[in-house]
Structures are given as structure tokens and as C-alpha cells.
């Protein structure tokens, strides 16, 4: 287990933050209204994550799920009665949102149905090879993985279970999900693929979809987060964000934190601050005592629908720069953004861009929806 460490400088206490926030909002009542919308969404969402299946139809290079042996760690179950009871137990705990990962969830759609029937907010993480029907799944969010962009995506993801390679994975996903408002591409940036970033984002825009950035971690390698020219990578990501502001929904501050792992308060992303851990997992007792915030009640379950997983991804924190982990870190750190109204507005923009990723949030609060019409 990673060793928790403290970060400095000291954050504001809850009382100090409340006082400071009230002072800032007194000068900017427009921010108060936006803050209310963001907080309302946060109160509505109590999240969990489920490894829906251990089966996948491809073998991506650097996939933490298979590199980490999650496919063999617990016995997979397909018992519909057991899965229904599991979803009922989530509802009883107050869970309202589930992110369904794998494996590949579109291979086991009957297992998705109980979640969609009982929870108001569902996100399905997919490789895009199979289309998710609209009937029965019209209100879910669809997060499509994308590694590197351009031909690099096929080089990293285009491998069948038997090891043979194929091409056209990204194009297949575009064909399945053209003008689909449920979809966001989760684009894992790689330094080796910087020349492909803009053409890939343009293709997503022309297809009528949105995109958020992730960071490609080559799980299973000696240096999963290796990057030779951090500033060059950051500059290109920010340039493309500026050129396609309605298509790339993530915020520039998030992009910088994602690529560098750092924040304006000298925070460094890692286990000691990542909030996306299974809070009831026994290995996190020391982490919880360090005082850094976590996602209240958040849990991740294996494909047996009972085994608690370490966190939202691999559990190998030294090799992780997961986009949702980074986003969650920034969002639970609001008291680090109370220096002035400019910082507070940055945090609000971060929160709004986070919710803009998910179709179910867009449906709930129109101000989270894209501001430009879908491409024809």
C-alpha cells in the first residue's frame, strides 16, 4: 500500500473556508447562483463504480485492468437475481450514480439493465466497438476510450483477444455514435501522439460528440507516467482546447493538473490526496486519517458484485494519473481556491466542466450542456 504523506501549505479549516467564501460571494452574487447549481448536482450524486464483467473483446496496451490481473482476481457472476439484489443494496445505501466498467460492458447488456432501471445516473465505459442501443439506454452517459489519437490509437488498442491486430477502432466508434448526445470520448493523451491531437478532436467535433482529456499511463511498464517534454505536451493540449472550446469540455486548469500532476497550492497528485478510493476498504485506514478529503461513501466493486476494490482504477498509485481521480481531487479541494474571486471562479468553471462530461448531468441542469449545436 502507498505510504500517505502530508501536503503543504495548510488548507483552510471548514469554518475559515465558510467565512472566506461568504466574503467572496458578497462581492460576486453571480457566482453564488452558479455555486448553488453545482452544489445541488453534487448533493444529488452519490457515486459507485462496478466492474461489470471480466470479459473484453480487445487487449489494449497499457490497460490497467488486464495488466493488473483484475480479470482473474474475483470470480465473475452473471446471475441476474444476484445482480438485481446488489443494485437494490446500492439504492438502500443512497447510491444514485454508477459507473459501469470492465471488461467491456456492452458485451453484457442484460447486466446493465438493473442499474438503468433503479439508478437515475448511469455511465457506461466502453471501447466503442459495439453500439449501445438507444432503446432502454437513452438517458445514460457513454464514455468511449481513446488512446493517443490517429494511427497511434490502433497501435495501442487494436488487438484481439488472440493477439492479432486490427485497425479502424476509432472510426468504428465514430460510426456507431454519430451525433449521439450521450457520448463523450475520454482521450488519453500521449506525448508520442501530439501531432494527432487536433485532427482527432476535429473528427470528434465533426461527428457531433464531445471529448475530455485523460493521460495515457503505460501500465505494466517500468515508467508508466514517463514524459520527456511536459511543457510541450501541455502547450499542445491547451492549444487544442482553445481552438475547440465547445468540443473539449475539460477546463484548462484541469488539463495542467492532469499533465503535470501539480496545482497552484503545490499539491502533487498521488495516493495521499486522491479522493477516488473505496472508503470502506480496510487498507485505507491510514489514508483517511491524513485529513485529505475523499468522496463520501464511494466504493468500487469487482465482477462478483461483492468484493471491494482498492480504488477507481489500478491501485498502483505511482503509475496513475486517472482523469476522474484528478478531477475529483480538484473538486474536493474548493477551500484551496478561496484566495480571491478569480480563484473561486476558476473552481466553479472546473466543477461545471466536470458535470458537462456526463449526459445525465446535462439533462438535469441545462447550463452543463454543450453551448454549441451538434454538428450536422
CSV table of C-alpha atoms in Angstrom, one decimal:
chain,number,residue,atom,x,y,z
A,1,UNK,CA,0.0,0.0,0.0
A,2,UNK,CA,1.3,3.5,-0.8
A,3,UNK,CA,2.6,5.5,2.2
A,4,UNK,CA,0.5,8.6,2.9
A,5,UNK,CA,2.3,11.9,3.2
A,6,UNK,CA,1.2,15.3,4.1
A,7,UNK,CA,1.0,18.3,1.7
A,8,UNK,CA,1.6,21.9,2.4
A,9,UNK,CA,0.6,24.6,2.9
A,10,UNK,CA,-2.2,24.0,5.3
A,11,UNK,CA,-5.7,24.3,3.8
A,12,UNK,CA,-8.4,26.4,5.4
A,13,UNK,CA,-10.4,24.8,8.1
A,14,UNK,CA,-14.1,24.3,7.4
A,15,UNK,CA,-15.0,27.4,9.5
A,16,UNK,CA,-12.4,29.5,7.8
A,17,UNK,CA,-13.5,28.4,4.4
A,18,UNK,CA,-17.1,29.1,5.1
A,19,UNK,CA,-16.3,32.6,6.3
A,20,UNK,CA,-14.0,33.3,3.4
A,21,UNK,CA,-16.5,32.0,0.8
A,22,UNK,CA,-19.3,34.2,2.2
A,23,UNK,CA,-17.0,37.2,1.9
A,24,UNK,CA,-16.1,36.5,-1.7
A,25,UNK,CA,-19.7,35.8,-2.7
A,26,UNK,CA,-20.8,39.1,-1.2
A,27,UNK,CA,-18.8,40.8,-3.9
A,28,UNK,CA,-20.0,38.5,-6.7
A,29,UNK,CA,-23.6,37.4,-6.3
A,30,UNK,CA,-23.5,36.0,-9.8
A,31,UNK,CA,-21.0,33.3,-8.5
A,32,UNK,CA,-23.4,32.4,-5.7
A,33,UNK,CA,-26.1,31.3,-8.2
A,34,UNK,CA,-23.6,29.2,-10.1
A,35,UNK,CA,-22.3,27.7,-6.9
A,36,UNK,CA,-25.8,26.7,-5.9
A,37,UNK,CA,-26.3,24.8,-9.2
A,38,UNK,CA,-23.0,22.9,-8.8
A,39,UNK,CA,-23.7,22.0,-5.1
A,40,UNK,CA,-27.2,20.9,-6.0
A,41,UNK,CA,-25.8,18.5,-8.5
A,42,UNK,CA,-23.2,17.3,-6.1
A,43,UNK,CA,-25.8,16.5,-3.4
A,44,UNK,CA,-27.8,14.5,-5.9
A,45,UNK,CA,-24.9,12.3,-6.9
A,46,UNK,CA,-23.7,9.6,-4.6
A,47,UNK,CA,-21.4,7.5,-6.7
A,48,UNK,CA,-20.1,4.0,-7.0
A,49,UNK,CA,-18.2,2.1,-9.7
A,50,UNK,CA,-18.7,-1.5,-10.7
A,51,UNK,CA,-16.5,-3.9,-12.7
A,52,UNK,CA,-19.5,-5.3,-14.6
A,53,UNK,CA,-17.6,-8.1,-16.3
A,54,UNK,CA,-14.1,-9.5,-16.6
A,55,UNK,CA,-14.6,-10.1,-20.4
A,56,UNK,CA,-13.4,-7.8,-23.1
A,57,UNK,CA,-13.2,-8.1,-26.9
A,58,UNK,CA,-9.8,-6.4,-27.2
A,59,UNK,CA,-6.5,-6.2,-25.3
A,60,UNK,CA,-5.2,-2.6,-25.2
A,61,UNK,CA,-1.6,-1.9,-24.4
A,62,UNK,CA,-1.3,-0.3,-21.0
A,63,UNK,CA,-4.8,-1.4,-19.9
A,64,UNK,CA,-4.6,-1.4,-16.1
A,65,UNK,CA,-7.5,-3.9,-15.8
A,66,UNK,CA,-5.7,-6.7,-17.6
A,67,UNK,CA,-2.1,-5.6,-16.6
A,68,UNK,CA,-3.2,-5.7,-13.0
A,69,UNK,CA,-4.9,-9.1,-13.2
A,70,UNK,CA,-8.4,-7.8,-12.3
A,71,UNK,CA,-9.9,-10.2,-14.8
A,72,UNK,CA,-8.7,-13.1,-12.7
A,73,UNK,CA,-8.9,-11.6,-9.2
A,74,UNK,CA,-12.5,-12.5,-8.5
A,75,UNK,CA,-15.0,-15.0,-10.0
A,76,UNK,CA,-17.4,-13.2,-12.4
A,77,UNK,CA,-21.1,-13.8,-11.9
A,78,UNK,CA,-23.9,-13.5,-14.5
A,79,UNK,CA,-26.7,-14.4,-12.0
A,80,UNK,CA,-29.4,-11.8,-12.7
A,81,UNK,CA,-31.1,-12.3,-9.3
A,82,UNK,CA,-27.8,-11.6,-7.6
A,83,UNK,CA,-27.1,-8.5,-9.7
A,84,UNK,CA,-30.5,-7.2,-9.0
A,85,UNK,CA,-30.1,-7.7,-5.3
A,86,UNK,CA,-26.8,-5.9,-5.5
A,87,UNK,CA,-28.3,-2.9,-7.2
A,88,UNK,CA,-31.1,-2.9,-4.6
A,89,UNK,CA,-28.4,-2.8,-1.9
A,90,UNK,CA,-26.8,0.2,-3.5
A,91,UNK,CA,-30.2,2.0,-3.6
A,92,UNK,CA,-30.7,1.2,0.0
A,93,UNK,CA,-27.3,2.8,0.8
A,94,UNK,CA,-28.4,6.0,-1.0
A,95,UNK,CA,-26.3,5.5,-4.1
A,96,UNK,CA,-27.7,7.4,-7.1
A,97,UNK,CA,-24.9,7.0,-9.7
A,98,UNK,CA,-23.0,4.1,-11.1
A,99,UNK,CA,-20.1,4.0,-13.5
A,100,UNK,CA,-20.0,0.6,-15.2
A,101,UNK,CA,-16.7,-0.6,-16.4
A,102,UNK,CA,-15.0,-3.9,-17.2
A,103,UNK,CA,-14.0,-5.6,-19.2
A,104,UNK,CA,-16.5,-4.4,-21.8
A,105,UNK,CA,-20.0,-3.6,-20.5
A,106,UNK,CA,-21.6,-3.7,-24.0
A,107,UNK,CA,-20.9,-7.4,-24.1
A,108,UNK,CA,-23.2,-8.0,-21.1
A,109,UNK,CA,-26.1,-5.5,-21.6
A,110,UNK,CA,-28.6,-7.5,-19.5
A,111,UNK,CA,-26.4,-6.7,-16.5
A,112,UNK,CA,-26.7,-3.0,-17.3
A,113,UNK,CA,-30.5,-3.0,-17.2
A,114,UNK,CA,-31.0,-3.3,-13.4
A,115,UNK,CA,-28.7,-0.3,-12.9
A,116,UNK,CA,-30.6,1.8,-15.5
A,117,UNK,CA,-33.9,0.8,-14.1
A,118,UNK,CA,-33.1,1.7,-10.5
A,119,UNK,CA,-30.5,4.5,-10.6
A,120,UNK,CA,-31.1,8.0,-12.1
A,121,UNK,CA,-27.5,8.4,-13.2
A,122,UNK,CA,-25.5,5.7,-15.0
A,123,UNK,CA,-22.3,6.0,-17.0
A,124,UNK,CA,-21.1,3.2,-19.3
A,125,UNK,CA,-17.4,3.0,-20.1
A,126,UNK,CA,-16.8,1.3,-23.5
A,127,UNK,CA,-14.2,0.8,-26.1
A,128,UNK,CA,-16.7,1.8,-28.8
A,129,UNK,CA,-16.6,-1.4,-30.9
A,130,UNK,CA,-20.3,-2.2,-30.2
A,131,UNK,CA,-23.0,0.4,-30.3
A,132,UNK,CA,-25.1,0.9,-27.2
A,133,UNK,CA,-28.8,0.9,-28.2
A,134,UNK,CA,-30.8,4.0,-27.6
A,135,UNK,CA,-33.9,2.0,-26.6
A,136,UNK,CA,-33.7,1.3,-22.9
A,137,UNK,CA,-30.4,3.3,-22.6
A,138,UNK,CA,-31.5,6.7,-23.8
A,139,UNK,CA,-30.5,8.6,-20.6
A,140,UNK,CA,-27.1,7.0,-19.8
A,141,UNK,CA,-23.8,8.7,-20.4
A,142,UNK,CA,-21.4,6.8,-22.7
A,143,UNK,CA,-17.7,7.2,-22.1
A,144,UNK,CA,-15.6,5.9,-25.1
A,145,UNK,CA,-11.9,5.2,-24.5
A,146,UNK,CA,-9.4,6.6,-26.9
A,147,UNK,CA,-5.6,6.2,-26.7
A,148,UNK,CA,-3.1,8.5,-28.3
A,149,UNK,CA,-5.3,9.5,-31.3
A,150,UNK,CA,-4.8,9.0,-35.0
A,151,UNK,CA,-2.9,5.7,-36.0
A,152,UNK,CA,-1.5,5.5,-32.5
A,153,UNK,CA,-4.9,4.5,-31.2
A,154,UNK,CA,-4.9,1.4,-33.3
A,155,UNK,CA,-1.2,0.7,-32.3
A,156,UNK,CA,-2.2,0.9,-28.6
A,157,UNK,CA,-5.7,-0.6,-28.7
A,158,UNK,CA,-6.2,-2.6,-31.9
A,159,UNK,CA,-5.5,-6.1,-30.6
A,160,UNK,CA,-8.0,-9.0,-30.5
A,161,UNK,CA,-8.0,-11.4,-27.6
A,162,UNK,CA,-5.9,-13.9,-29.6
A,163,UNK,CA,-3.2,-11.2,-30.1
A,164,UNK,CA,-3.9,-10.4,-33.7
A,165,UNK,CA,-4.0,-6.8,-34.7
A,166,UNK,CA,-6.7,-4.8,-36.5
A,167,UNK,CA,-7.4,-1.2,-37.4
A,168,UNK,CA,-10.2,1.4,-37.5
A,169,UNK,CA,-11.2,1.2,-33.9
A,170,UNK,CA,-11.8,5.0,-33.5
A,171,UNK,CA,-13.6,5.2,-36.9
A,172,UNK,CA,-15.8,2.3,-35.8
A,173,UNK,CA,-16.8,4.2,-32.6
A,174,UNK,CA,-17.5,7.4,-34.6
A,175,UNK,CA,-19.8,5.4,-36.9
A,176,UNK,CA,-21.7,3.9,-34.0
A,177,UNK,CA,-22.2,7.2,-32.1
A,178,UNK,CA,-22.5,10.0,-34.7
A,179,UNK,CA,-24.5,12.9,-33.2
A,180,UNK,CA,-25.2,10.9,-30.1
A,181,UNK,CA,-25.6,13.4,-27.2
A,182,UNK,CA,-24.9,10.6,-24.6
A,183,UNK,CA,-21.3,10.3,-25.8
A,184,UNK,CA,-18.0,11.7,-24.5
A,185,UNK,CA,-14.7,10.4,-25.8
A,186,UNK,CA,-12.2,10.0,-23.0
A,187,UNK,CA,-9.0,10.8,-24.9
A,188,UNK,CA,-5.8,9.6,-23.2
A,189,UNK,CA,-3.1,11.9,-24.4
A,190,UNK,CA,0.4,10.5,-25.2
A,191,UNK,CA,3.5,12.5,-25.9
A,192,UNK,CA,4.2,10.2,-28.9
A,193,UNK,CA,0.9,11.3,-30.4
A,194,UNK,CA,0.8,15.0,-30.1
A,195,UNK,CA,0.6,15.5,-33.9
A,196,UNK,CA,-2.7,13.6,-33.8
A,197,UNK,CA,-4.4,15.6,-31.1
A,198,UNK,CA,-6.0,18.3,-33.2
A,199,UNK,CA,-7.1,16.1,-36.1
A,200,UNK,CA,-8.6,13.6,-33.6
A,201,UNK,CA,-10.5,16.3,-31.8
A,202,UNK,CA,-11.7,17.8,-35.1
A,203,UNK,CA,-13.0,14.4,-36.1
A,204,UNK,CA,-14.9,14.2,-32.8
A,205,UNK,CA,-16.3,17.6,-33.3
A,206,UNK,CA,-17.4,16.8,-36.9
A,207,UNK,CA,-19.0,13.7,-35.5
A,208,UNK,CA,-21.2,15.7,-33.1
A,209,UNK,CA,-19.6,14.4,-29.9
A,210,UNK,CA,-17.6,15.8,-27.0
A,211,UNK,CA,-14.2,14.9,-25.6
A,212,UNK,CA,-12.4,15.2,-22.3
A,213,UNK,CA,-8.7,14.5,-21.9
A,214,UNK,CA,-7.1,11.7,-19.9
A,215,UNK,CA,-3.4,10.9,-19.5
A,216,UNK,CA,-2.0,7.7,-21.1
A,217,UNK,CA,-0.3,5.6,-18.5
A,218,UNK,CA,1.5,2.6,-19.9
A,219,UNK,CA,0.5,0.2,-17.0
A,220,UNK,CA,2.8,-2.8,-16.8
A,221,UNK,CA,5.9,-0.8,-18.0
A,222,UNK,CA,8.8,0.5,-15.8
A,223,UNK,CA,7.8,4.1,-16.3
A,224,UNK,CA,4.1,4.3,-16.8
A,225,UNK,CA,4.0,8.1,-16.5
A,226,UNK,CA,7.2,8.9,-18.4
A,227,UNK,CA,7.1,12.1,-20.3
A,228,UNK,CA,10.1,13.7,-21.9
A,229,UNK,CA,8.7,17.2,-22.6
A,230,UNK,CA,6.0,18.1,-20.2
A,231,UNK,CA,5.6,21.7,-21.3
A,232,UNK,CA,5.3,20.8,-25.0
A,233,UNK,CA,2.6,18.2,-24.2
A,234,UNK,CA,0.8,20.7,-22.0
A,235,UNK,CA,1.0,23.5,-24.6
A,236,UNK,CA,-0.5,21.4,-27.3
A,237,UNK,CA,-3.3,20.2,-25.1
A,238,UNK,CA,-4.1,23.8,-24.1
A,239,UNK,CA,-3.9,25.0,-27.7
A,240,UNK,CA,-6.4,22.4,-28.9
A,241,UNK,CA,-8.7,23.2,-26.0
A,242,UNK,CA,-8.6,26.9,-27.0
A,243,UNK,CA,-9.3,26.0,-30.7
A,244,UNK,CA,-12.2,23.7,-29.9
A,245,UNK,CA,-13.7,25.1,-26.7
A,246,UNK,CA,-17.1,23.5,-27.0
A,247,UNK,CA,-15.9,20.1,-28.1
A,248,UNK,CA,-13.1,19.8,-25.5
A,249,UNK,CA,-15.2,20.2,-22.3
A,250,UNK,CA,-12.4,19.9,-19.7
A,251,UNK,CA,-11.0,23.0,-18.2
A,252,UNK,CA,-7.5,24.4,-18.8
A,253,UNK,CA,-6.7,24.2,-15.1
A,254,UNK,CA,-7.7,20.6,-15.1
A,255,UNK,CA,-5.6,19.9,-18.2
A,256,UNK,CA,-2.5,21.4,-16.5
A,257,UNK,CA,-3.1,19.4,-13.3
A,258,UNK,CA,-3.6,16.2,-15.4
A,259,UNK,CA,-0.4,16.5,-17.4
A,260,UNK,CA,1.9,17.8,-14.6
A,261,UNK,CA,0.2,16.3,-11.6
A,262,UNK,CA,0.6,19.6,-9.8
A,263,UNK,CA,-1.6,22.5,-8.6
A,264,UNK,CA,-1.2,26.2,-7.7
A,265,UNK,CA,-1.0,25.3,-4.0
A,266,UNK,CA,2.0,23.0,-4.6
A,267,UNK,CA,-0.2,19.9,-4.4
A,268,UNK,CA,1.1,16.7,-6.0
A,269,UNK,CA,-1.4,14.1,-7.3
A,270,UNK,CA,-1.0,10.8,-5.6
A,271,UNK,CA,-2.4,8.3,-3.1
A,272,UNK,CA,-2.3,10.7,-0.2
A,273,UNK,CA,-4.7,13.2,-1.9
A,274,UNK,CA,-6.6,11.1,-4.4
A,275,UNK,CA,-10.3,11.0,-3.2
A,276,UNK,CA,-11.4,8.2,-5.6
A,277,UNK,CA,-10.7,5.4,-3.2
A,278,UNK,CA,-13.2,2.8,-1.8
A,279,UNK,CA,-13.7,4.5,1.6
A,280,UNK,CA,-14.6,1.3,3.4
A,281,UNK,CA,-11.6,-0.7,2.1
A,282,UNK,CA,-9.5,-1.7,5.2
A,283,UNK,CA,-6.3,-0.7,3.5
A,284,UNK,CA,-7.3,2.9,3.6
A,285,UNK,CA,-7.5,3.5,7.3
A,286,UNK,CA,-4.2,5.5,7.4
A,287,UNK,CA,-5.1,7.4,4.3
A,288,UNK,CA,-8.4,8.5,5.8
A,289,UNK,CA,-6.6,9.7,8.9
A,290,UNK,CA,-4.4,12.1,7.0
A,291,UNK,CA,-7.3,14.6,6.7
A,292,UNK,CA,-7.3,15.0,2.9
A,293,UNK,CA,-10.9,14.7,1.6
A,294,UNK,CA,-12.4,11.7,-0.1
A,295,UNK,CA,-15.6,11.0,-2.0
A,296,UNK,CA,-18.1,10.3,0.8
A,297,UNK,CA,-19.4,6.8,0.5
A,298,UNK,CA,-17.6,6.0,-2.7
A,299,UNK,CA,-16.9,2.3,-3.4
A,300,UNK,CA,-15.7,0.2,-6.3
A,301,UNK,CA,-16.8,-3.4,-6.7
A,302,UNK,CA,-15.4,-6.4,-8.6
A,303,UNK,CA,-17.3,-8.5,-11.1
A,304,UNK,CA,-18.6,-10.8,-8.3
A,305,UNK,CA,-20.6,-7.8,-7.1
A,306,UNK,CA,-19.3,-8.1,-3.6
A,307,UNK,CA,-15.5,-7.8,-3.5
A,308,UNK,CA,-14.5,-4.2,-2.6
A,309,UNK,CA,-11.7,-2.9,-4.9
A,310,UNK,CA,-8.9,-0.6,-3.7
A,311,UNK,CA,-9.9,2.4,-5.8
A,312,UNK,CA,-11.4,3.6,-9.1
A,313,UNK,CA,-8.5,2.2,-11.2
A,314,UNK,CA,-5.4,0.0,-10.8
A,315,UNK,CA,-4.5,0.6,-7.2
A,316,UNK,CA,-0.9,1.2,-8.4
A,317,UNK,CA,-0.9,4.9,-7.5
A,318,UNK,CA,2.7,5.6,-8.6
A,319,UNK,CA,1.6,4.8,-12.2
A,320,UNK,CA,-1.8,6.5,-12.1
A,321,UNK,CA,-2.9,9.9,-13.5
A,322,UNK,CA,-6.5,9.0,-14.0
A,323,UNK,CA,-8.6,11.9,-15.3
A,324,UNK,CA,-11.6,11.3,-13.0
A,325,UNK,CA,-9.3,10.9,-10.0
A,326,UNK,CA,-7.6,14.2,-10.8
A,327,UNK,CA,-10.9,16.0,-11.4
A,328,UNK,CA,-12.3,14.7,-8.1
A,329,UNK,CA,-9.1,15.9,-6.4
A,330,UNK,CA,-9.7,19.4,-7.7
A,331,UNK,CA,-13.4,19.4,-6.9
A,332,UNK,CA,-13.0,18.3,-3.2
A,333,UNK,CA,-10.3,21.0,-2.8
A,334,UNK,CA,-12.5,24.0,-3.1
A,335,UNK,CA,-11.0,25.6,0.0
A,336,UNK,CA,-7.7,25.9,-1.9
A,337,UNK,CA,-9.5,28.2,-4.4
A,338,UNK,CA,-10.6,30.9,-1.9
A,339,UNK,CA,-7.7,33.3,-2.3
A,340,UNK,CA,-9.9,35.7,-4.3
A,341,UNK,CA,-12.9,35.8,-6.6
A,342,UNK,CA,-10.8,34.9,-9.6
A,343,UNK,CA,-9.7,31.6,-8.0
A,344,UNK,CA,-13.2,30.9,-6.9
A,345,UNK,CA,-14.5,31.4,-10.4
A,346,UNK,CA,-11.8,29.0,-11.7
A,347,UNK,CA,-13.1,26.4,-9.3
A,348,UNK,CA,-16.7,26.9,-10.4
A,349,UNK,CA,-15.6,26.6,-14.0
A,350,UNK,CA,-13.8,23.3,-13.1
A,351,UNK,CA,-17.0,22.0,-11.4
A,352,UNK,CA,-19.2,23.0,-14.3
A,353,UNK,CA,-16.8,21.4,-16.8
A,354,UNK,CA,-16.7,18.2,-14.8
A,355,UNK,CA,-20.5,17.8,-14.9
A,356,UNK,CA,-20.6,18.8,-18.5
A,357,UNK,CA,-18.9,15.4,-19.3
A,358,UNK,CA,-22.0,13.4,-18.3
A,359,UNK,CA,-25.2,13.4,-20.3
A,360,UNK,CA,-27.3,12.7,-17.3
A,361,UNK,CA,-26.0,15.8,-15.7
A,362,UNK,CA,-26.6,17.8,-18.8
A,363,UNK,CA,-30.2,16.7,-18.9
A,364,UNK,CA,-30.6,17.6,-15.2
A,365,UNK,CA,-29.1,21.1,-15.5
A,366,UNK,CA,-29.2,22.7,-18.9
A,367,UNK,CA,-26.2,25.0,-18.0
A,368,UNK,CA,-24.0,22.0,-18.0
A,369,UNK,CA,-24.9,21.1,-21.6
A,370,UNK,CA,-22.8,22.0,-24.6
A,371,UNK,CA,-23.2,25.6,-25.6
A,372,UNK,CA,-22.8,24.9,-29.4
A,373,UNK,CA,-25.2,22.8,-31.5
A,374,UNK,CA,-24.3,19.3,-32.6
A,375,UNK,CA,-22.6,19.0,-36.0
A,376,UNK,CA,-24.9,18.2,-38.8
